[in-house]
């Protein structure tokens, strides 16, 4: 079945799905949706018809359009279980999902593009203040993830196998650096991120390797 990923090189949520597609060796095309140019192509009627949240990613499989990166990860994992993104036992799965949600619902949404744009447009925050907002929330979220990884991590976020938590970590670490977060407070995450960066599936998903990279 042909797959098309609507993605933007710097979209952290698209990046999660790019890693999953690479890990599972699933052939796909990438269609770029520019989040900034032309007022943001995610606001176009065509994109809103695919995802009313006006967000990336959207994965099209045949005539099915899927949004929400974590839902997409779980969909791919159910259809293509090798290699698995979640551990086999229920407690471990819940622990990985907890880490995923620290990033997915606890960190990324508060520093999303439209949040920063609204802080500038409606609340008068200049760019440095917007960056500080994002940095503070990233440090808060990744600070919590650091504790979980210190407790449950091994080579990667959860134990010694790559899981969905790692797919969420890597793009969020990139944003942490972009917003000049204090990486000295999260040594465990820095170490895991460095290990993940050596894996081919993660290398190929990096923003700089995307066709629409600037
Ligand atoms: N929970 C959603 C979040 C998606 C999301 O926020 N995507 C960002 C890029 S990483 C986006 O498209 N933002 C558009 C905007 O803020 O206007 C997911 O995991 O897919």
Coordinates of N, CA and C and ligand atoms in Angstrom, one line a residue:
X1 N 0.9 -1.2 0.0 CA 0.0 0.0 0.0 C 0.9 1.3 0.0
X2 N 0.7 2.2 -0.9 CA 1.5 3.4 -1.0 C 1.3 4.3 0.2
X3 N 2.3 4.9 0.7 CA 2.2 5.8 1.9 C 2.8 7.2 1.5
X4 N 2.1 8.2 1.9 CA 2.6 9.6 1.7 C 2.6 10.3 3.1
X5 N 3.7 10.8 3.5 CA 3.8 11.5 4.7 C 3.8 13.0 4.4
X6 N 2.8 13.7 4.9 CA 2.8 15.2 4.8 C 3.7 15.7 6.0
X7 N 4.7 16.4 5.7 CA 5.8 16.6 6.7 C 6.4 18.0 6.5
X8 N 7.1 18.5 7.4 CA 7.9 19.7 7.3 C 9.2 19.4 8.0
X9 N 10.3 19.9 7.4 CA 11.6 19.4 7.8 C 11.8 19.6 9.3
X10 N 11.3 20.8 9.9 CA 11.5 21.1 11.3 C 10.3 20.7 12.2
X11 N 9.3 20.0 11.6 CA 8.2 19.6 12.4 C 8.6 18.4 13.3
X12 N 8.6 18.6 14.6 CA 9.1 17.6 15.5 C 8.1 16.3 15.5
X13 N 6.8 16.6 15.3 CA 5.9 15.5 15.3 C 6.0 14.7 14.0
X14 N 6.3 15.4 12.9 CA 6.5 14.6 11.6 C 7.8 13.8 11.8
X15 N 8.8 14.3 12.5 CA 10.1 13.7 12.6 C 9.9 12.3 13.4
X16 N 9.0 12.3 14.4 CA 8.7 11.0 15.1 C 8.3 10.0 14.1
X17 N 7.4 10.3 13.2 CA 6.8 9.4 12.2 C 7.9 9.0 11.2
X18 N 8.7 10.0 10.8 CA 9.8 9.6 9.8 C 10.7 8.6 10.4
X19 N 11.0 8.7 11.7 CA 11.9 7.6 12.3 C 11.2 6.3 12.3
X20 N 9.9 6.3 12.6 CA 9.2 5.0 12.7 C 9.1 4.3 11.3
X21 N 8.9 5.1 10.2 CA 8.8 4.6 8.9 C 10.2 4.0 8.5
X22 N 11.3 4.7 8.9 CA 12.6 4.2 8.6 C 12.9 2.9 9.4
X23 N 12.6 2.9 10.7 CA 12.9 1.8 11.5 C 12.2 0.5 10.9
X24 N 11.0 0.7 10.5 CA 10.2 -0.4 10.0 C 10.4 -0.6 8.5
X25 N 11.3 0.1 7.9 CA 11.7 0.0 6.4 C 10.5 0.1 5.6
X26 N 9.6 1.0 5.8 CA 8.4 1.2 5.0 C 8.6 2.2 3.9
X27 N 8.5 1.9 2.7 CA 8.7 2.8 1.6 C 7.6 3.9 1.6
X28 N 7.9 5.1 1.4 CA 6.9 6.2 1.4 C 7.4 7.4 0.7
X29 N 6.5 8.3 0.3 CA 6.9 9.6 -0.3 C 6.7 10.6 0.8
X30 N 7.5 11.7 0.7 CA 7.3 12.8 1.6 C 6.8 14.0 0.8
X31 N 5.7 14.6 1.3 CA 5.1 15.8 0.7 C 5.3 16.9 1.7
X32 N 6.0 17.9 1.3 CA 6.3 19.0 2.2 C 5.1 20.0 2.3
X33 N 4.8 20.3 3.6 CA 3.8 21.4 3.9 C 4.5 22.4 4.6
X34 N 4.6 23.6 4.1 CA 5.5 24.7 4.7 C 4.7 25.3 5.8
X35 N 5.2 25.2 7.1 CA 4.4 25.7 8.2 C 4.5 27.2 8.4
X36 N 5.4 27.9 7.6 CA 5.5 29.3 7.8 C 5.2 30.1 6.5
X37 N 5.6 29.6 5.4 CA 5.4 30.4 4.1 C 3.9 30.5 3.8
X38 N 3.6 31.6 3.1 CA 2.2 31.8 2.7 C 1.2 31.8 3.9
X39 N 1.7 32.3 5.1 CA 0.8 32.3 6.2 C 0.6 30.9 6.9
X40 N 1.4 29.9 6.3 CA 1.3 28.6 6.9 C 0.4 27.7 6.1
X41 N 1.0 26.8 5.3 CA 0.2 25.9 4.4 C -0.7 25.0 5.2
X42 N -0.5 24.8 6.5 CA -1.3 23.9 7.3 C -2.7 24.5 7.5
X43 N -2.9 25.8 7.2 CA -4.2 26.5 7.3 C -5.0 26.4 6.0
X44 N -4.4 25.8 4.9 CA -5.1 25.8 3.7 C -6.3 24.9 3.8
X45 N -7.3 25.1 2.9 CA -8.5 24.2 2.9 C -8.1 22.8 2.6
X46 N -7.2 22.6 1.7 CA -6.8 21.2 1.4 C -6.2 20.5 2.6
X47 N -5.4 21.2 3.4 CA -4.8 20.5 4.5 C -5.8 20.3 5.6
X48 N -6.7 21.3 5.8 CA -7.7 21.2 6.9 C -8.7 20.1 6.6
X49 N -8.9 19.8 5.3 CA -9.7 18.6 5.0 C -9.1 17.3 5.5
X50 N -7.8 17.3 5.6 CA -7.1 16.1 6.0 C -6.9 16.1 7.5
X51 N -6.7 17.2 8.1 CA -6.5 17.3 9.6 C -7.1 18.7 10.1
X52 N -8.3 18.6 10.7 CA -8.9 19.8 11.1 C -8.2 20.6 12.2
X53 N -7.2 19.9 12.8 CA -6.3 20.6 13.8 C -5.2 21.5 13.1
X54 N -5.2 21.4 11.8 CA -4.2 22.2 11.0 C -2.8 21.9 11.4
X55 N -2.5 20.7 11.6 CA -1.1 20.3 12.1 C -0.5 19.2 11.2
X56 N 0.8 19.1 11.3 CA 1.5 18.0 10.7 C 1.9 17.1 11.9
X57 N 2.1 15.8 11.6 CA 2.0 15.1 10.3 C 0.6 14.6 9.9
X58 N 0.5 14.3 8.6 CA -0.6 13.5 8.2 C 0.0 12.4 7.3
X59 N -0.4 11.1 7.7 CA 0.1 10.0 6.9 C -1.1 9.5 6.1
X60 N -0.9 9.4 4.7 CA -1.9 8.9 3.9 C -1.5 7.5 3.5
X61 N -2.4 6.5 3.7 CA -2.2 5.1 3.4 C -3.4 4.7 2.5
X62 N -3.1 4.6 1.2 CA -4.2 4.4 0.2 C -5.1 5.6 0.2
X63 N -6.4 5.4 0.6 CA -7.3 6.5 0.7 C -7.6 6.9 2.1
X64 N -6.8 6.4 3.0 CA -7.0 6.8 4.5 C -6.0 7.8 4.9
X65 N -6.5 8.9 5.6 CA -5.6 9.9 6.1 C -5.6 9.9 7.6
X66 N -4.4 9.8 8.1 CA -4.3 9.6 9.6 C -3.5 10.8 10.1
X67 N -4.0 11.4 11.2 CA -3.3 12.5 11.9 C -3.0 12.1 13.4
X68 N -2.3 13.0 14.1 CA -1.8 12.7 15.4 C -0.6 11.7 15.4
X69 N 0.6 12.2 15.6 CA 1.7 11.4 15.4 C 1.7 10.1 16.3
X70 N 1.2 10.2 17.5 CA 1.3 9.0 18.4 C 0.3 8.0 17.9
X71 N -0.9 8.4 17.4 CA -1.8 7.5 16.8 C -1.2 6.8 15.6
X72 N -0.5 7.6 14.8 CA 0.2 7.0 13.6 C 1.2 6.0 14.0
X73 N 2.0 6.3 15.1 CA 3.0 5.4 15.5 C 2.4 4.1 15.9
X74 N 1.2 4.2 16.6 CA 0.6 2.9 17.1 C 0.0 2.2 15.9
X75 N -0.6 2.9 15.0 CA -1.1 2.3 13.8 C 0.0 1.5 13.1
X76 N 1.1 2.2 12.8 CA 2.2 1.5 12.1 C 2.7 0.3 12.9
X77 N 2.7 0.4 14.2 CA 3.2 -0.7 15.1 C 2.3 -1.9 15.0
X78 N 1.0 -1.6 14.9 CA 0.0 -2.7 14.9 C 0.1 -3.5 13.6
X79 N 0.3 -2.7 12.5 CA 0.4 -3.3 11.2 C 1.8 -3.9 10.8
X80 N 2.8 -3.2 11.3 CA 4.2 -3.7 11.0 C 4.9 -3.8 12.4
X81 N 4.7 -4.9 13.1 CA 5.2 -5.0 14.5 C 6.7 -5.2 14.6
X82 N 7.5 -5.3 13.5 CA 8.9 -5.6 13.6 C 9.7 -4.4 13.0
X83 N 10.5 -3.7 13.8 CA 10.8 -3.9 15.2 C 9.7 -3.2 16.0
X84 N 9.3 -3.7 17.2 CA 8.3 -3.1 18.0 C 8.7 -1.8 18.6
X85 N 7.7 -0.9 18.7 CA 7.9 0.4 19.3 C 7.5 0.5 20.7
X86 N 6.8 -0.6 21.2 CA 6.4 -0.7 22.6 C 6.8 -2.1 23.1
X87 N 7.1 -2.1 24.4 CA 7.5 -3.4 25.0 C 6.3 -4.4 25.1
X88 N 6.5 -5.6 25.4 CA 5.5 -6.6 25.3 C 4.5 -6.6 26.6
X89 N 5.1 -6.3 27.8 CA 4.2 -6.4 29.0 C 3.5 -5.1 29.3
X90 N 2.4 -5.2 29.9 CA 1.5 -4.1 30.1 C 2.1 -3.0 30.9
X91 N 2.8 -3.3 32.0 CA 3.4 -2.2 32.8 C 4.4 -1.5 32.0
X92 N 5.3 -2.2 31.3 CA 6.3 -1.6 30.5 C 5.7 -0.7 29.4
X93 N 4.7 -1.2 28.8 CA 4.0 -0.4 27.8 C 3.5 0.9 28.3
X94 N 2.9 0.8 29.6 CA 2.3 2.0 30.2 C 3.5 3.0 30.5
X95 N 4.6 2.5 30.9 CA 5.7 3.3 31.3 C 6.2 4.0 30.0
X96 N 6.3 3.3 28.9 CA 6.8 4.0 27.7 C 5.7 5.0 27.3
X97 N 4.4 4.7 27.4 CA 3.4 5.7 27.0 C 3.5 6.9 27.9
X98 N 3.8 6.7 29.2 CA 4.0 7.8 30.1 C 5.1 8.8 29.6
X99 N 6.2 8.2 29.2 CA 7.3 9.0 28.6 C 6.9 9.7 27.3
X100 N 6.2 9.0 26.5 CA 5.7 9.6 25.2 C 4.8 10.8 25.5
X101 N 3.9 10.7 26.5 CA 3.0 11.8 26.8 C 3.6 12.9 27.5
X102 N 4.7 12.7 28.2 CA 5.5 13.8 28.8 C 5.9 14.8 27.7
X103 N 6.3 14.2 26.6 CA 6.7 15.1 25.4 C 5.4 15.4 24.6
X104 N 4.6 14.4 24.3 CA 3.5 14.7 23.3 C 2.4 15.6 23.8
X105 N 2.0 15.4 25.1 CA 1.0 16.3 25.6 C 1.5 17.3 26.7
X106 N 2.7 17.0 27.2 CA 3.1 17.9 28.3 C 4.2 18.9 27.9
X107 N 4.8 18.8 26.8 CA 5.9 19.7 26.4 C 5.7 20.3 25.0
X108 N 5.6 19.5 24.0 CA 5.5 20.0 22.6 C 4.3 21.0 22.4
X109 N 3.1 20.7 22.9 CA 2.0 21.6 22.6 C 2.2 23.0 23.2
X110 N 2.9 23.2 24.3 CA 3.0 24.5 24.8 C 4.1 25.3 24.1
X111 N 4.9 24.7 23.3 CA 5.9 25.5 22.5 C 5.6 25.3 21.0
X112 N 4.4 24.9 20.7 CA 4.1 24.8 19.2 C 4.1 26.2 18.6
X113 N 4.2 26.1 17.3 CA 4.3 27.4 16.5 C 3.1 28.3 16.7
X114 N 1.9 27.7 16.7 CA 0.8 28.6 16.8 C 0.6 29.2 18.2
X115 N 1.2 28.5 19.2 CA 1.2 29.1 20.6 C 2.1 30.3 20.6
X116 N 3.3 30.1 20.0 CA 4.3 31.2 20.0 C 3.8 32.4 19.2
X117 N 3.1 32.1 18.1 CA 2.6 33.2 17.2 C 1.5 33.9 18.0
X118 N 0.7 33.2 18.7 CA -0.4 33.9 19.5 C 0.2 34.7 20.6
X119 N 1.2 34.2 21.3 CA 1.8 35.0 22.3 C 2.4 36.4 21.8
X120 N 2.9 36.3 20.5 CA 3.3 37.6 19.9 C 2.2 38.4 19.5
X121 N 1.2 37.8 18.8 CA 0.2 38.6 18.1 C -0.8 39.2 19.2
X122 N -1.3 38.3 20.1 CA -2.3 38.8 21.0 C -1.9 39.2 22.4
X123 N -0.6 38.8 22.8 CA -0.2 39.1 24.1 C 1.1 40.0 24.1
X124 N 1.5 40.4 23.0 CA 2.6 41.4 22.8 C 4.0 40.9 23.2
X125 N 4.2 39.6 23.3 CA 5.5 39.1 23.6 C 6.4 39.2 22.4
X126 N 7.6 39.8 22.6 CA 8.6 39.9 21.5 C 9.2 38.5 21.4
X127 N 10.1 38.4 20.3 CA 10.7 37.1 20.0 C 11.5 36.5 21.2
X128 N 12.4 37.4 21.8 CA 13.1 36.8 23.0 C 12.2 36.3 24.1
X129 N 11.1 36.9 24.3 CA 10.2 36.5 25.4 C 9.5 35.2 24.9
X130 N 9.1 35.1 23.6 CA 8.5 33.9 23.1 C 9.5 32.7 23.3
X131 N 10.8 33.0 23.0 CA 11.8 31.9 23.1 C 11.9 31.5 24.5
X132 N 11.9 32.5 25.4 CA 12.0 32.1 26.9 C 10.9 31.3 27.3
X133 N 9.7 31.6 26.8 CA 8.5 30.8 27.1 C 8.7 29.3 26.8
X134 N 9.1 29.2 25.5 CA 9.3 27.8 25.0 C 10.4 27.1 25.8
X135 N 11.5 27.8 26.0 CA 12.6 27.2 26.7 C 12.2 26.8 28.1
X136 N 11.4 27.6 28.8 CA 11.0 27.3 30.2 C 10.2 26.0 30.2
X137 N 9.2 25.9 29.2 CA 8.4 24.7 29.2 C 9.1 23.5 28.8
X138 N 10.1 23.6 27.9 CA 10.9 22.5 27.4 C 11.7 22.0 28.6
X139 N 12.3 22.9 29.4 CA 13.1 22.5 30.5 C 12.3 21.8 31.6
X140 N 11.0 22.3 31.7 CA 10.1 21.7 32.7 C 9.8 20.2 32.2
X141 N 9.4 20.1 31.0 CA 9.0 18.7 30.5 C 10.2 17.8 30.4
X142 N 11.3 18.2 29.9 CA 12.5 17.3 29.8 C 13.1 17.1 31.1
X143 N 12.9 18.0 32.1 CA 13.4 17.7 33.4 C 12.6 16.6 34.0
X144 N 11.3 16.5 33.8 CA 10.5 15.3 34.3 C 11.0 14.1 33.6
X145 N 11.2 14.2 32.2 CA 11.6 13.0 31.5 C 12.9 12.5 32.0
X146 N 13.8 13.4 32.3 CA 15.1 13.0 32.8 C 15.0 12.1 34.0
X147 N 14.1 12.4 34.9 CA 13.9 11.6 36.1 C 13.4 10.2 35.8
X148 N 12.4 10.2 34.8 CA 11.9 8.8 34.4 C 13.0 8.0 33.8
X149 N 13.8 8.6 32.9 CA 14.8 7.9 32.2 C 15.9 7.5 33.2
X150 N 16.2 8.3 34.2 CA 17.2 7.9 35.2 C 16.7 6.6 35.9
X151 N 15.4 6.5 36.1 CA 14.8 5.4 36.9 C 14.7 4.2 36.0
X152 N 14.3 4.4 34.7 CA 13.8 3.2 33.9 C 14.7 3.0 32.6
X153 N 15.5 4.0 32.4 CA 16.3 3.9 31.1 C 17.5 2.9 31.2
X154 N 18.0 2.7 30.0 CA 19.2 1.9 29.9 C 20.0 2.5 28.8
X155 N 20.2 1.8 27.8 CA 20.9 2.3 26.6 C 20.0 3.4 26.0
X156 N 18.7 3.2 26.1 CA 17.7 4.2 25.5 C 16.8 4.6 26.6
X157 N 15.7 5.3 26.2 CA 14.8 5.9 27.3 C 14.3 4.9 28.2
X158 N 13.8 3.8 27.6 CA 13.2 2.7 28.5 C 14.0 1.4 28.2
X159 N 14.9 1.1 29.1 CA 15.7 -0.2 28.9 C 16.6 0.0 27.7
X160 N 16.9 -1.2 27.1 CA 18.0 -1.2 26.1 C 17.5 -1.4 24.6
X161 N 16.1 -1.3 24.5 CA 15.6 -1.3 23.1 C 15.0 0.0 22.8
X162 N 15.0 0.4 21.5 CA 14.4 1.6 21.0 C 12.9 1.5 21.2
X163 N 12.3 2.5 21.8 CA 10.8 2.5 21.9 C 10.2 3.8 21.4
X164 N 8.9 3.9 21.4 CA 8.3 5.2 21.0 C 8.8 6.4 21.8
X165 N 9.2 6.1 23.0 CA 9.7 7.2 23.8 C 10.9 7.9 23.2
X166 N 11.7 7.1 22.6 CA 12.9 7.6 21.9 C 12.6 8.4 20.7
X167 N 11.5 8.0 20.0 CA 11.1 8.7 18.8 C 10.6 10.1 19.2
X168 N 10.0 10.2 20.4 CA 9.6 11.5 20.9 C 10.7 12.3 21.4
X169 N 11.7 11.6 22.1 CA 12.8 12.4 22.7 C 13.6 13.2 21.7
X170 N 14.1 12.5 20.6 CA 15.1 13.1 19.8 C 14.6 14.4 19.2
X171 N 13.4 14.5 18.6 CA 13.0 15.8 18.1 C 12.8 16.9 19.1
X172 N 12.4 16.4 20.3 CA 12.3 17.4 21.4 C 13.6 17.9 21.9
X173 N 14.6 17.1 21.8 CA 16.0 17.5 22.2 C 16.5 18.6 21.2
X174 N 16.2 18.3 19.9 CA 16.6 19.3 18.9 C 15.9 20.7 19.2
X175 N 14.7 20.6 19.6 CA 14.0 21.9 19.9 C 14.6 22.5 21.2
X176 N 15.0 21.7 22.1 CA 15.6 22.2 23.3 C 16.9 23.0 23.0
X177 N 17.6 22.4 22.1 CA 18.9 23.1 21.7 C 18.5 24.4 20.9
X178 N 17.5 24.3 20.0 CA 17.1 25.5 19.3 C 16.7 26.6 20.2
X179 N 16.1 26.3 21.3 CA 15.6 27.3 22.2 C 16.5 27.5 23.4
X180 N 17.8 27.0 23.2 CA 18.8 27.3 24.1 C 18.5 26.8 25.5
X181 N 17.9 25.7 25.7 CA 17.6 25.1 27.0 C 18.9 24.7 27.6
X182 N 18.8 24.6 29.0 CA 20.0 24.2 29.7 C 20.2 22.7 29.7
X183 N 21.0 22.2 28.8 CA 21.2 20.7 28.6 C 22.0 20.1 29.7
X184 N 22.7 20.9 30.5 CA 23.4 20.4 31.7 C 22.5 19.8 32.7
X185 N 21.2 20.2 32.7 CA 20.3 19.6 33.7 C 19.8 18.3 33.3
X186 N 20.0 17.8 32.1 CA 19.4 16.6 31.6 C 20.5 15.7 31.0
X187 N 21.5 15.3 31.8 CA 22.6 14.5 31.3 C 22.2 13.1 30.8
X188 N 21.2 12.5 31.4 CA 20.8 11.2 31.0 C 20.1 11.3 29.6
X189 N 19.3 12.3 29.4 CA 18.7 12.5 28.1 C 19.7 12.8 27.0
X190 N 20.7 13.6 27.3 CA 21.8 13.9 26.4 C 22.5 12.6 26.0
X191 N 22.8 11.7 26.9 CA 23.5 10.5 26.6 C 22.7 9.6 25.7
X192 N 21.4 9.5 26.0 CA 20.5 8.6 25.2 C 20.4 9.2 23.8
X193 N 20.2 10.5 23.7 CA 20.1 11.2 22.4 C 21.3 11.0 21.6
X194 N 22.5 11.0 22.2 CA 23.7 10.8 21.4 C 23.8 9.4 20.9
X195 N 23.3 8.4 21.6 CA 23.3 7.0 21.1 C 22.3 6.9 20.0
X196 N 21.2 7.5 20.2 CA 20.1 7.3 19.1 C 20.6 8.0 17.8
X197 N 21.4 9.1 17.9 CA 21.8 9.8 16.7 C 22.7 9.0 15.8
X198 N 23.2 7.9 16.4 CA 24.1 7.0 15.5 C 23.4 6.0 14.7
X199 N 22.1 5.8 15.0 CA 21.3 4.8 14.3 C 20.8 5.3 13.0
X200 N 21.0 4.4 11.9 CA 20.6 4.9 10.6 C 19.2 5.4 10.4
X201 N 18.2 4.8 11.1 CA 16.8 5.3 11.0 C 16.7 6.7 11.5
X202 N 17.4 7.0 12.6 CA 17.3 8.3 13.2 C 18.1 9.3 12.3
X203 N 19.3 8.9 11.8 CA 20.1 9.8 11.0 C 19.3 10.3 9.8
X204 N 18.6 9.3 9.1 CA 17.9 9.6 7.9 C 16.7 10.5 8.1
X205 N 16.2 10.5 9.3 CA 15.0 11.3 9.7 C 15.3 12.7 10.1
X206 N 16.6 13.0 10.3 CA 17.0 14.3 10.8 C 16.5 15.4 9.9
X207 N 16.1 16.6 10.4 CA 15.6 17.7 9.6 C 16.6 18.1 8.4
X208 N 17.9 18.1 8.7 CA 18.8 18.5 7.7 C 18.9 17.6 6.5
X209 N 18.4 16.3 6.7 CA 18.4 15.4 5.6 C 17.1 15.4 4.8
X210 N 16.2 16.3 5.1 CA 14.8 16.3 4.5 C 14.9 17.1 3.2
X211 N 14.1 16.7 2.2 CA 14.2 17.4 0.9 C 13.8 18.9 1.0
X212 N 13.0 19.3 2.0 CA 12.6 20.7 2.1 C 13.4 21.4 3.1
X213 N 14.5 20.8 3.6 CA 15.4 21.5 4.5 C 15.9 22.8 3.9
X214 N 16.0 23.9 4.8 CA 16.5 25.2 4.3 C 17.9 25.3 4.8
Ligands
LIG1 N1 -0.3 16.1 18.9 C1 0.0 16.4 17.5 C2 0.7 17.7 17.4 C3 1.0 18.1 16.0 C4 1.7 19.5 15.9 O1 1.6 20.3 16.8 N2 2.4 19.7 14.8 C5 3.1 20.9 14.6 C6 4.4 20.7 14.0 S1 5.4 19.6 15.0 C7 2.3 21.8 13.7 O2 1.8 21.3 12.6 N3 2.1 23.0 14.0 C8 1.3 23.9 13.2 C9 1.0 25.2 13.9 O3 1.4 25.4 15.1 O4 0.5 26.1 13.2 C10 0.8 15.3 16.9 O5 1.5 14.6 17.7 O6 0.6 15.0 15.7

